[in-house]
Tab-separated table of C-alpha atoms and ligand atoms in Angstrom:
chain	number	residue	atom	x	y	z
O	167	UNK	CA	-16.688	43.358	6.310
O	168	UNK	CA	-14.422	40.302	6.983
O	169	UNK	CA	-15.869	37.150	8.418
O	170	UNK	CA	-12.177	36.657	9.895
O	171	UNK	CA	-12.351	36.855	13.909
O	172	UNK	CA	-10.182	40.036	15.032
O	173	UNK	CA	-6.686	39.244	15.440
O	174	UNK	CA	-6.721	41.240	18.801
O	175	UNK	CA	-9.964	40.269	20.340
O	176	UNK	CA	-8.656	36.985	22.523
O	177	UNK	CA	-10.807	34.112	21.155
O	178	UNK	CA	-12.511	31.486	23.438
O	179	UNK	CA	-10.912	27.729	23.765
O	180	UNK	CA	-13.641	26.216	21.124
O	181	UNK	CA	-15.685	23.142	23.021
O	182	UNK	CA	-17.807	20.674	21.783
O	183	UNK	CA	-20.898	22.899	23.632
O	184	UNK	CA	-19.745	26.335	21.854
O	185	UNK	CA	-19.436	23.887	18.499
O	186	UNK	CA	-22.952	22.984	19.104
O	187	UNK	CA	-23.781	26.453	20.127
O	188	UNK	CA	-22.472	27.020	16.259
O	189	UNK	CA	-24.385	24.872	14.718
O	190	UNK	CA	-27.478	25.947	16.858
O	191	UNK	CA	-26.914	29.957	15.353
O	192	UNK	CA	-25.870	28.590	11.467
O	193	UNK	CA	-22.456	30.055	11.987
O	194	UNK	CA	-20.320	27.869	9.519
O	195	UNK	CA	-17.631	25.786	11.399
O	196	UNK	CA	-13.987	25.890	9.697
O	197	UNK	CA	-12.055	22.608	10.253
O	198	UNK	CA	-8.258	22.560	8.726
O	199	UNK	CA	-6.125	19.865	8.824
O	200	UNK	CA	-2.358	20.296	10.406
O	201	UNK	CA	0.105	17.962	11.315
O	202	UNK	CA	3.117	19.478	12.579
O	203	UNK	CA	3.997	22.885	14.641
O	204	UNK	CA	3.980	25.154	11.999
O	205	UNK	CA	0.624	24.290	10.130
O	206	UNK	CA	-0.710	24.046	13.982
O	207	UNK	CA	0.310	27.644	14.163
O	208	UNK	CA	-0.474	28.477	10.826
O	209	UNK	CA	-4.266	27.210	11.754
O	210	UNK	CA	-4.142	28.711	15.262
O	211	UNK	CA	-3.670	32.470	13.416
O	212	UNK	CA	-6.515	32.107	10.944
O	213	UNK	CA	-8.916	31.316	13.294
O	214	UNK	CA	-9.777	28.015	12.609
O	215	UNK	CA	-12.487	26.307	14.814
O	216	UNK	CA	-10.920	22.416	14.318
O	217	UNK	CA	-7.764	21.410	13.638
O	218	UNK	CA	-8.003	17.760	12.729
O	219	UNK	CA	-4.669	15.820	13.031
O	220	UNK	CA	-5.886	13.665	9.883
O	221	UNK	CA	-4.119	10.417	9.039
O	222	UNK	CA	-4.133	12.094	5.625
O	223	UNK	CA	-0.841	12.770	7.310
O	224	UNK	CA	0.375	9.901	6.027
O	225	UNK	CA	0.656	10.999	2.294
O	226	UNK	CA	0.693	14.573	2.713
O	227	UNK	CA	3.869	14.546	4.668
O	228	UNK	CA	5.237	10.869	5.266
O	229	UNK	CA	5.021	10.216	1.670
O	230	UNK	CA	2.716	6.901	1.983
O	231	UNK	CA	0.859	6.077	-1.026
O	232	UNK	CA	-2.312	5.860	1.293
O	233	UNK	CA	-3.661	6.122	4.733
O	234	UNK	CA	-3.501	2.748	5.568
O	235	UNK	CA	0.004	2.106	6.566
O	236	UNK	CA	0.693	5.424	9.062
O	237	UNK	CA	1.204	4.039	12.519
O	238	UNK	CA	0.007	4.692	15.883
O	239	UNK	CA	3.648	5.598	16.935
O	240	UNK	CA	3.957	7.822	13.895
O	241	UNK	CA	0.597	9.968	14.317
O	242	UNK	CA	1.474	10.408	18.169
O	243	UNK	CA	3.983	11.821	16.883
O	244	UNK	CA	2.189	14.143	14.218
O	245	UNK	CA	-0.605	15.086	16.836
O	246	UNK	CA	2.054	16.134	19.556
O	247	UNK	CA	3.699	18.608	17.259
O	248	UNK	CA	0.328	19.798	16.512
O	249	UNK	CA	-0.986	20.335	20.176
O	250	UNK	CA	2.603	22.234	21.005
O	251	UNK	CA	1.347	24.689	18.496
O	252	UNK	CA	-2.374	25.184	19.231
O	253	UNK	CA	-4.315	26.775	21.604
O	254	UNK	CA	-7.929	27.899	20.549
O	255	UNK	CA	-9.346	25.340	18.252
O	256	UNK	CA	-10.663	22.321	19.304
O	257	UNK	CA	-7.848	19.185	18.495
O	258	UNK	CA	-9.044	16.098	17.350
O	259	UNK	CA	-6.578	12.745	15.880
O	260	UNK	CA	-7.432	10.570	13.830
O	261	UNK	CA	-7.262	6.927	14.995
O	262	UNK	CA	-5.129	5.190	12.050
O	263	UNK	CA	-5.962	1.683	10.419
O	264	UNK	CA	-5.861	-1.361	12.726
O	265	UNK	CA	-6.236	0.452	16.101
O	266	UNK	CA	-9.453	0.232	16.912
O	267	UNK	CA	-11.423	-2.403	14.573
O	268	UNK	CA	-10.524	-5.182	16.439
O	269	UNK	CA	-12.340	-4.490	20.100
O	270	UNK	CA	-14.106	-1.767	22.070
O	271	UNK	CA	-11.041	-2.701	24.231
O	272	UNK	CA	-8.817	-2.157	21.340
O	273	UNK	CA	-10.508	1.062	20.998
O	274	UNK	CA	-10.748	2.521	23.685
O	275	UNK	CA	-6.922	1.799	24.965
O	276	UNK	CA	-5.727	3.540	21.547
O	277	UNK	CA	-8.307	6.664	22.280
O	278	UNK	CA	-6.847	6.831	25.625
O	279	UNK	CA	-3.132	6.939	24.656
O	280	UNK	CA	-3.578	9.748	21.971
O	281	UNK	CA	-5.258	11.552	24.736
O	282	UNK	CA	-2.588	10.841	27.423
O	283	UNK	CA	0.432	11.446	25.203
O	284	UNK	CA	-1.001	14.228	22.936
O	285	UNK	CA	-3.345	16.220	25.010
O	286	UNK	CA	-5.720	15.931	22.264
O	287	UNK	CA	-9.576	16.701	22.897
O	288	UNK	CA	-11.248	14.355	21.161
O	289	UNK	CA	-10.557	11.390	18.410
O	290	UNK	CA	-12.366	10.397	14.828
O	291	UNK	CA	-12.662	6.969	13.280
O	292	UNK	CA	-14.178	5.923	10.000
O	293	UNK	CA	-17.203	3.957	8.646
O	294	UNK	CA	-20.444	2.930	10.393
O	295	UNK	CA	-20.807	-0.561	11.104
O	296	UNK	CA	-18.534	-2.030	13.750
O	297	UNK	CA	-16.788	1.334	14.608
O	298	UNK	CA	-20.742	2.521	15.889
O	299	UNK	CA	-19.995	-0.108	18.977
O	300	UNK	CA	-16.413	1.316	19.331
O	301	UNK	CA	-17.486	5.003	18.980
O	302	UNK	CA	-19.951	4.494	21.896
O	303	UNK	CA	-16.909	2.185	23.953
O	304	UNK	CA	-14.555	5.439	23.561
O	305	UNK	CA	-17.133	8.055	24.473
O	306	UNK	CA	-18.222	5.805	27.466
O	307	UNK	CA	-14.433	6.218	28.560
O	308	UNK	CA	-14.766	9.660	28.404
O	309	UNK	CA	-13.804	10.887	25.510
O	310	UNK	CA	-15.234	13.249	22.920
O	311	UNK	CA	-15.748	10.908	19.108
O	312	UNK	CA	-16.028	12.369	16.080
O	313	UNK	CA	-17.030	9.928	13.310
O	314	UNK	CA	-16.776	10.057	9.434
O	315	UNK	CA	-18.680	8.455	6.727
O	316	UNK	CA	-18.735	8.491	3.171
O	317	UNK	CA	-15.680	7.662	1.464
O	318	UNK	CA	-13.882	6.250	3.963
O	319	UNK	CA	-10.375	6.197	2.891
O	320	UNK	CA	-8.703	3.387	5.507
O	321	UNK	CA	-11.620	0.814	3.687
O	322	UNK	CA	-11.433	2.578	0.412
O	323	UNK	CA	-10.711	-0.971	-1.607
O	324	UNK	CA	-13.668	-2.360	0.247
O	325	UNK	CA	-15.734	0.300	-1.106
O	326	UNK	CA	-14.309	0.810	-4.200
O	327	UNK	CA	-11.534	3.002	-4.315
O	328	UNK	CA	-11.618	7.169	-4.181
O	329	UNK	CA	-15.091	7.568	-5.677
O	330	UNK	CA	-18.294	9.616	-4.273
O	331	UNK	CA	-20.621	7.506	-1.759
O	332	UNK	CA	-24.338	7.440	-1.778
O	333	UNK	CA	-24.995	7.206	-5.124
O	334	UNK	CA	-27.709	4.995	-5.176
O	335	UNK	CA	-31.120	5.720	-3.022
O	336	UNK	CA	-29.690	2.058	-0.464
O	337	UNK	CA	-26.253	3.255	-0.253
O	338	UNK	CA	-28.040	6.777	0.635
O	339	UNK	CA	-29.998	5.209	2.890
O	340	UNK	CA	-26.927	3.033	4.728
O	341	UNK	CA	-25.322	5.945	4.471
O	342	UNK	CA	-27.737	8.018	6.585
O	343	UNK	CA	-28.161	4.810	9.452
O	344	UNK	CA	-25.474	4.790	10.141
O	345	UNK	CA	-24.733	8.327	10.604
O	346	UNK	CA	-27.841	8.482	12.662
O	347	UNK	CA	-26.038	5.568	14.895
O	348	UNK	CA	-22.911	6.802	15.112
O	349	UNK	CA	-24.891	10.218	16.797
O	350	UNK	CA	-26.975	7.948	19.009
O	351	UNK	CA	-23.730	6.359	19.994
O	352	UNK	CA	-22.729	9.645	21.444
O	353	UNK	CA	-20.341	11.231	18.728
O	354	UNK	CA	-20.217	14.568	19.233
O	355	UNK	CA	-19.874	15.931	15.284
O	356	UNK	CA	-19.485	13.430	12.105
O	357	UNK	CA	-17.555	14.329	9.025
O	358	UNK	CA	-19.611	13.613	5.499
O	359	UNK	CA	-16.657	13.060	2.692
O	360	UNK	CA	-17.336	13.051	-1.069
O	361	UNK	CA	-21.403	12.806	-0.674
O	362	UNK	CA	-23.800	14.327	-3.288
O	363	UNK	CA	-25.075	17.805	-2.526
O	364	UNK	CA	-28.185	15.982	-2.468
O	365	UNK	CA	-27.724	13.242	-0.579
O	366	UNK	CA	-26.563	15.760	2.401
O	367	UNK	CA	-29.448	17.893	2.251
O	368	UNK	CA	-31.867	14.823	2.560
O	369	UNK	CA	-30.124	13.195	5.465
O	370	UNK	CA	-29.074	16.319	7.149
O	371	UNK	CA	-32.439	16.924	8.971
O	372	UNK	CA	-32.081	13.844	10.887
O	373	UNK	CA	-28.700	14.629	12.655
O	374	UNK	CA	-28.711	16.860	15.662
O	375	UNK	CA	-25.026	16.657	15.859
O	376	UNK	CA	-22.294	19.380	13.666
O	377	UNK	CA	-21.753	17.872	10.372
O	378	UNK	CA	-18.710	18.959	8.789
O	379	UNK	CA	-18.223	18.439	4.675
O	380	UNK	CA	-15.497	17.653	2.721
O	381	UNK	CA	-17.034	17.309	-0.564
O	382	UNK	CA	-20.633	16.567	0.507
O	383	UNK	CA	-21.949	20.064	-0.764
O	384	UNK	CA	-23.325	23.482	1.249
O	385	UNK	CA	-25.280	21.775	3.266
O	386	UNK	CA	-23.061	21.028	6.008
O	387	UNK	CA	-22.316	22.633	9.366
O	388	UNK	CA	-19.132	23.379	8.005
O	389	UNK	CA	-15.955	22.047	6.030
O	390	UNK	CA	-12.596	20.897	6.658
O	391	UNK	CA	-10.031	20.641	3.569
O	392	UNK	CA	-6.574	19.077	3.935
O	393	UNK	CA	-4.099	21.583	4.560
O	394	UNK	CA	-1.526	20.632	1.709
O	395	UNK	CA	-4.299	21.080	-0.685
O	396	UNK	CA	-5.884	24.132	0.505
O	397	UNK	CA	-2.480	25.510	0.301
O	398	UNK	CA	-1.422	24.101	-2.898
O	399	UNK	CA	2.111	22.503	-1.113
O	400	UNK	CA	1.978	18.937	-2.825
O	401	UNK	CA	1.707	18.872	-6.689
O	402	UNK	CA	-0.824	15.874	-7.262
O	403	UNK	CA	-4.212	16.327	-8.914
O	404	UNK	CA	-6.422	17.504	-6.190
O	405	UNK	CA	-10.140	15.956	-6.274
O	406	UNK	CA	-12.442	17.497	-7.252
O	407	UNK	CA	-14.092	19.669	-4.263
O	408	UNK	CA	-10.192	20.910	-3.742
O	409	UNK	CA	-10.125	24.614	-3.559
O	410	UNK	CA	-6.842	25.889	-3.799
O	411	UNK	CA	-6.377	28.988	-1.914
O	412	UNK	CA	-2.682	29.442	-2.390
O	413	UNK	CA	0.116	27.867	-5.295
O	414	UNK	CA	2.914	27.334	-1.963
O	415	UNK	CA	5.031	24.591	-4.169
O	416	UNK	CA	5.905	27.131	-6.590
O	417	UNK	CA	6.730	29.743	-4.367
O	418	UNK	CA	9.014	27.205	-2.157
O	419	UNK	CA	10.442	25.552	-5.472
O	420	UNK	CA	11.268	29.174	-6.332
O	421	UNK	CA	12.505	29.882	-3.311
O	422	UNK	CA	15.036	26.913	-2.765
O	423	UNK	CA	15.887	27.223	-6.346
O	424	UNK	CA	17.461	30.712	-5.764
O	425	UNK	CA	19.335	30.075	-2.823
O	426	UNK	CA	20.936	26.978	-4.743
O	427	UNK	CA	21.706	29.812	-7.152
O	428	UNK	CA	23.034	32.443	-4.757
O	429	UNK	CA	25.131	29.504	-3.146
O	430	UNK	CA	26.758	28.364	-6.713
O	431	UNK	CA	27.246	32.107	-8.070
O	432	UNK	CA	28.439	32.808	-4.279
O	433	UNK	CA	26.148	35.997	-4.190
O	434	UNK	CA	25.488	34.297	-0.677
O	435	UNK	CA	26.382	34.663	2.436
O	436	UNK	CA	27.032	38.326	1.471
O	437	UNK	CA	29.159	40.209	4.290
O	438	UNK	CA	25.941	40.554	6.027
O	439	UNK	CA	25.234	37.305	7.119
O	440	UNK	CA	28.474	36.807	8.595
O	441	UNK	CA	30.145	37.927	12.284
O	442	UNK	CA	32.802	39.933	12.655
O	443	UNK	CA	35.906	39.333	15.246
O	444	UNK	CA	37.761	41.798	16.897
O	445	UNK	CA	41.144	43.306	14.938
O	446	UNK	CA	43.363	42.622	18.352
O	447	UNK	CA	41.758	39.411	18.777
O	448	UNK	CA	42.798	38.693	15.387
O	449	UNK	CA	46.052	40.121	15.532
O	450	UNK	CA	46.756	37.441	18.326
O	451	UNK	CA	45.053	34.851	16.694
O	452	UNK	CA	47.683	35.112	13.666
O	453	UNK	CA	50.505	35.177	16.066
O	454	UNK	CA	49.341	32.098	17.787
O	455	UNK	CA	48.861	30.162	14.221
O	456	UNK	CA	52.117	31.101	13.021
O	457	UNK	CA	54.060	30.105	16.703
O	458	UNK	CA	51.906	26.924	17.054
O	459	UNK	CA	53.206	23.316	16.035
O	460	UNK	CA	53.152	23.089	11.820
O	461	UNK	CA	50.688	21.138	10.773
O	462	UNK	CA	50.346	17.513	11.442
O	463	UNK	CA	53.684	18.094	13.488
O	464	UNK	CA	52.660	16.175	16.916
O	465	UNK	CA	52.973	19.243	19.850
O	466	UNK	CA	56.083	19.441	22.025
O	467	UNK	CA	55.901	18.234	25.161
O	468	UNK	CA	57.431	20.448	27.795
N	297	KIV	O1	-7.409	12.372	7.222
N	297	KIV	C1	-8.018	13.405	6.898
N	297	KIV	O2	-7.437	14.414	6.502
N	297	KIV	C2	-9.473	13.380	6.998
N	297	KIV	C3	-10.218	14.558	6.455
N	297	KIV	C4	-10.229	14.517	4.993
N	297	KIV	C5	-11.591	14.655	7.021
N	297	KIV	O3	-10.025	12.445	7.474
């Protein structure tokens, strides 16, 4: 039997208490990422429980080299699209680099303008640390926080680079505080990125809260995977806890490639894809061309 929710039984809005409710029964929680109206849609259809507006964005389809330079402006942007085409799963935006380091005020003025331009339901920021005192500044304002810890890919020099996290029994350790702090600080899930299986299992008794993997083994509450990779759109070397469910470059290449073809050989537009006018219409239409002013002759004035 599938695990896929019927397409024609209407699905509840997901909430951060049916999330918990989830988490409570050990019914896995799918998170995608999406970042414009299709993928929203796309996600919406399969039944997705999160779509996460990730600043992943910022490679995956603004062509950045990393995270770090996508704008406020830009993921607004991104996160509107997103919310146009999503109506069941719960929406949450990342918070991009250098919007909400600086000051709970900081923070919670950025939190409140993806909210108030977006409609998003809730926001994630990276790393323990400082962002525990924003985390609890934005919830205090009222809305939902999801943090993330790990490999944290806005301070991914700092930790250094795109390598697993926790690898040692103190970075375990850190690693667990200040997941445990970012819960007490009210976040309402955390994501765990490129942990070992380990690692999660040890720290995941002490977290009330969903814990969503992306690389950090079974032993999650669920997983998220960026949509581009899931999907096999972008042609990079996936990490290593990429699955690829689908090889969509190819398929597009293949597909763009034959229209070029069809457009060069002229096999397209075939008659088909054209309108038609009316033969009287026509008729007149020839009579009018060949009585009218020849060309670039200037019209005669009356
Ligand atoms: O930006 C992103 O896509 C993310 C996920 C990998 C969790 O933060």
């Amino acid at each position: 039997m599938s695990a896929r929710p019927e397409a024609s039984a209407p699905r509840q809005k997901v909430s951060l208490t049916s999330l918990a409710a989830q988490k409570r029964r050990a019914q896995p929680i799918v998170m995608v990422t999406a970042y414009d109206y299709p993928s929203a849609q796309i996600a919406e259809a399969a039944g997705v429980d999160i779509v996460l507006v990730g600043d992943s964005g910022a490679m995956t389809v603004l062509g950045y080299d990393s995270t770090v330079p996508i704008t406020v402006d830009e993921m607004l942007v991104l996160t509107s699209a997103v919310r146009r085409g999503l109506k069941t799963p719960l929406l949450v935006a990342d918070l991009p680099f250098g919007s909400y380091e600086v000051s709970d005020e900081q923070a919670v003025a950025t939190a409140q303008r993806f909210v108030k331009t977006t409609g998003c339901d809730a926001v994630k920021i990276e790393r323990g640390g400082t962002t525990v005192d924003r985390a609890r500044a934005i919830v205090a304002a009222g809305i939902p926080v999801m943090g993330h810890v790990g490999l944290t890919p806005q301070t991914a020099v700092a930790i250094g680079g795109y390598r697993s996290q926790g690898r040692t029994a103190e970075d375990a350790l850190e690693l667990s505080r200040s997941a445990v702090a970012l819960q007490e600080a009210g976040c309402f899930a955390l994501v765990f990125e490129a942990i070992p299986s380990e690692v999660t299992k040890a720290v995941m008794p002490k977290l009330d809260v969903p814990v969503i993997g992306i690389g950090a083994g079974p032993g999650t509450d669920g997983q998220v995977l960026v949509f581009h990779d899931l999907l096999g759109i972008w042609d990079g070397q996936p990490a290593r806890f990429v699955k690829r469910y689908a090889d969509l470059r190819t398929e597009m290449v293949a597909g763009v490639a034959a229209y070029a073809d069809d457009v060069r050989t002229g096999a397209y537009p075939g008659p088909e894809h054209g309108y038609s006018a009316d033969a009287d219409e026509m008729a007149r239409l020839r009579a009018l061309l060949d009585d009218g002013p020849a060309q670039n002759e200037a019209p005669r004035l009356p």
